Each structure stands twice: as structure tokens, then as C-alpha cells.
Coordinates of C-alpha atoms in Angstrom, one line a residue:
X193 CA 2.0 -17.9 6.5
X194 CA 1.7 -14.1 6.5
X195 CA -1.6 -12.2 7.2
X196 CA -1.9 -8.7 6.0
X197 CA -4.7 -6.4 7.0
X198 CA -5.2 -3.0 5.3
X199 CA -7.1 -0.1 6.9
X200 CA -7.6 3.6 6.5
X201 CA -9.6 3.8 3.4
X202 CA -12.7 5.9 3.0
X203 CA -14.3 8.9 1.3
X204 CA -12.2 12.0 0.8
X205 CA -12.6 15.1 -1.3
X206 CA -10.3 15.9 -4.2
X207 CA -7.1 17.5 -2.8
X208 CA -7.4 15.7 0.5
X209 CA -5.2 13.2 2.2
X210 CA -5.5 9.7 3.6
X211 CA -3.1 7.4 5.3
X212 CA -3.5 3.7 4.7
X213 CA -2.0 1.1 7.0
X214 CA -1.0 -2.5 6.3
X215 CA -0.5 -4.5 9.5
X216 CA 1.6 -7.7 9.1
X217 CA 1.2 -10.8 11.3
X218 CA 5.0 -11.3 11.4
X219 CA 8.0 -9.2 11.8
X220 CA 8.6 -7.1 8.7
X221 CA 12.3 -7.6 9.3
X222 CA 11.8 -11.0 7.7
X223 CA 10.2 -9.7 4.6
X224 CA 12.1 -8.7 1.4
X225 CA 9.7 -6.0 0.2
X226 CA 6.2 -4.7 0.9
X227 CA 4.2 -3.1 -1.8
X228 CA 1.0 -1.2 -2.4
X229 CA -1.2 -1.8 -5.4
X230 CA -4.6 -0.6 -6.4
X231 CA -7.4 -1.7 -8.7
X232 CA -9.9 0.8 -10.0
X233 CA -13.3 -0.2 -11.2
X234 CA -13.0 -1.9 -14.6
X235 CA -9.2 -1.8 -14.6
X236 CA -6.4 -4.2 -13.8
X237 CA -4.6 -4.1 -10.5
X238 CA -1.5 -1.9 -10.7
X239 CA 1.6 -1.4 -8.6
X240 CA 1.9 2.0 -7.0
X241 CA 4.5 1.9 -4.3
X242 CA 7.1 -0.4 -2.8
X243 CA 9.6 -0.5 0.0
X244 CA 12.5 -3.0 0.3
X245 CA 14.0 -4.6 3.3
X246 CA 16.7 -2.0 3.2
X247 CA 14.3 0.9 2.9
X248 CA 14.6 1.7 -0.8
X249 CA 11.3 3.0 -2.1
X250 CA 9.9 3.2 -5.6
X251 CA 6.7 4.6 -7.0
X252 CA 4.5 4.5 -10.1
X253 CA 4.7 7.7 -12.1
X254 CA 1.0 8.3 -11.4
X255 CA 1.6 8.8 -7.7
X256 CA 5.2 10.0 -7.5
X257 CA 5.4 13.2 -5.5
X258 CA 2.0 12.7 -3.9
X259 CA 2.2 9.3 -2.1
X260 CA 4.8 8.2 0.4
X261 CA 5.4 4.6 1.6
X262 CA 7.0 4.0 4.9
X263 CA 7.3 1.2 7.5
X264 CA 7.3 0.9 11.3
X265 CA 9.3 -2.1 12.5
X266 CA 7.9 -1.8 16.0
X267 CA 4.3 -2.0 14.7
X268 CA 5.1 -4.4 11.9
X269 CA 3.1 -2.0 9.7
X270 CA 3.6 -0.4 6.4
X271 CA 1.9 2.9 5.6
X272 CA 0.9 4.7 2.5
X273 CA 0.5 8.5 3.0
X274 CA -1.6 9.8 0.1
X275 CA -1.8 13.6 -0.5
X276 CA -3.3 15.7 -3.2
X277 CA -5.8 13.0 -4.0
X278 CA -7.6 13.0 -7.3
X279 CA -10.8 11.3 -8.4
X280 CA -8.7 9.0 -10.5
X281 CA -7.1 7.7 -7.3
X282 CA -10.4 6.0 -6.5
X283 CA -9.7 2.3 -6.2
X284 CA -9.4 -0.7 -3.9
X285 CA -5.9 -0.5 -2.4
X286 CA -4.0 -3.7 -1.5
X287 CA -0.7 -4.4 0.2
X288 CA 1.5 -7.4 -0.6
X289 CA 4.5 -8.9 1.0
X290 CA 7.4 -10.7 -0.7
X291 CA 8.6 -13.3 1.7
X292 CA 11.8 -15.2 1.3
X293 CA 11.1 -18.8 0.1
X294 CA 7.5 -18.1 -0.8
X295 CA 6.5 -18.9 -4.4
X296 CA 4.2 -15.9 -4.6
X297 CA 3.5 -12.7 -2.7
X298 CA 1.0 -12.6 0.2
X299 CA -1.9 -10.2 -0.2
X300 CA -4.3 -8.4 2.1
X301 CA -8.0 -8.1 1.6
X302 CA -7.9 -4.5 0.5
X303 CA -9.3 -1.2 1.6
X304 CA -11.5 1.1 -0.6
X305 CA -10.6 4.7 -1.3
X306 CA -13.1 7.0 -2.9
X307 CA -12.1 10.5 -4.0
X308 CA -15.2 12.5 -4.7
X309 CA -16.7 15.9 -4.0

């Protein structure tokens, strides 16, 4: 069992920044990959960023160059630094963990980001 807790969402003006956190209940050394996704109102959930066990990162085109995913082994936490935010980044943001042996990813409960002036 893995519990993920996201935090850091809120209201920010266009062009602003936020850093989301995803705290994991077990050592992230034991996790193959951790990912961030988002779901905007009326839209399907989409992958936006991921980081593998070895530290390889990948991003959706929509956030490439603006968002950065990173992880802190001591804190068992994965971060999503979001810069140059746009109104279209407004969504509920979720992290997920791909755990060896698990049949499906574990998900957090989400944190809401609203980009508006």
C-alpha cells in the first residue's frame, strides 16, 4: 500500500509560479516512476510530467520548458515546479506512483490549481 498526498495548489495570477508537492508514505527508492497528471473541468485526465527511478524525466508538450519535476529521497517527496502559468493550466493536479508488482498505479487525492487574474 502506498499513500500519496499532494499539496501546494491554490490561486495564482497568469505568469506566476507554484510548487506542488507529493508526499509518499514509503521510500521512493522502491518506486519505479512517479508522475504528475491533471484534469481540467470537463476534460479527461492527462499526463504532464514523470520521473523514473533513475531520474529520467519527461513532459507533455503543453508544459515543456515551464514545468520541472524533481524528487527528494530524504523527504520521500516529488515536486512539480510550475512557472509561467497560464489560465489553461487551471486543473486538479494528481500524482501517481508506479510500484513494482502492483497491477495499477497508486494515486493521490489531488490539489487544485487555479490560474486567474
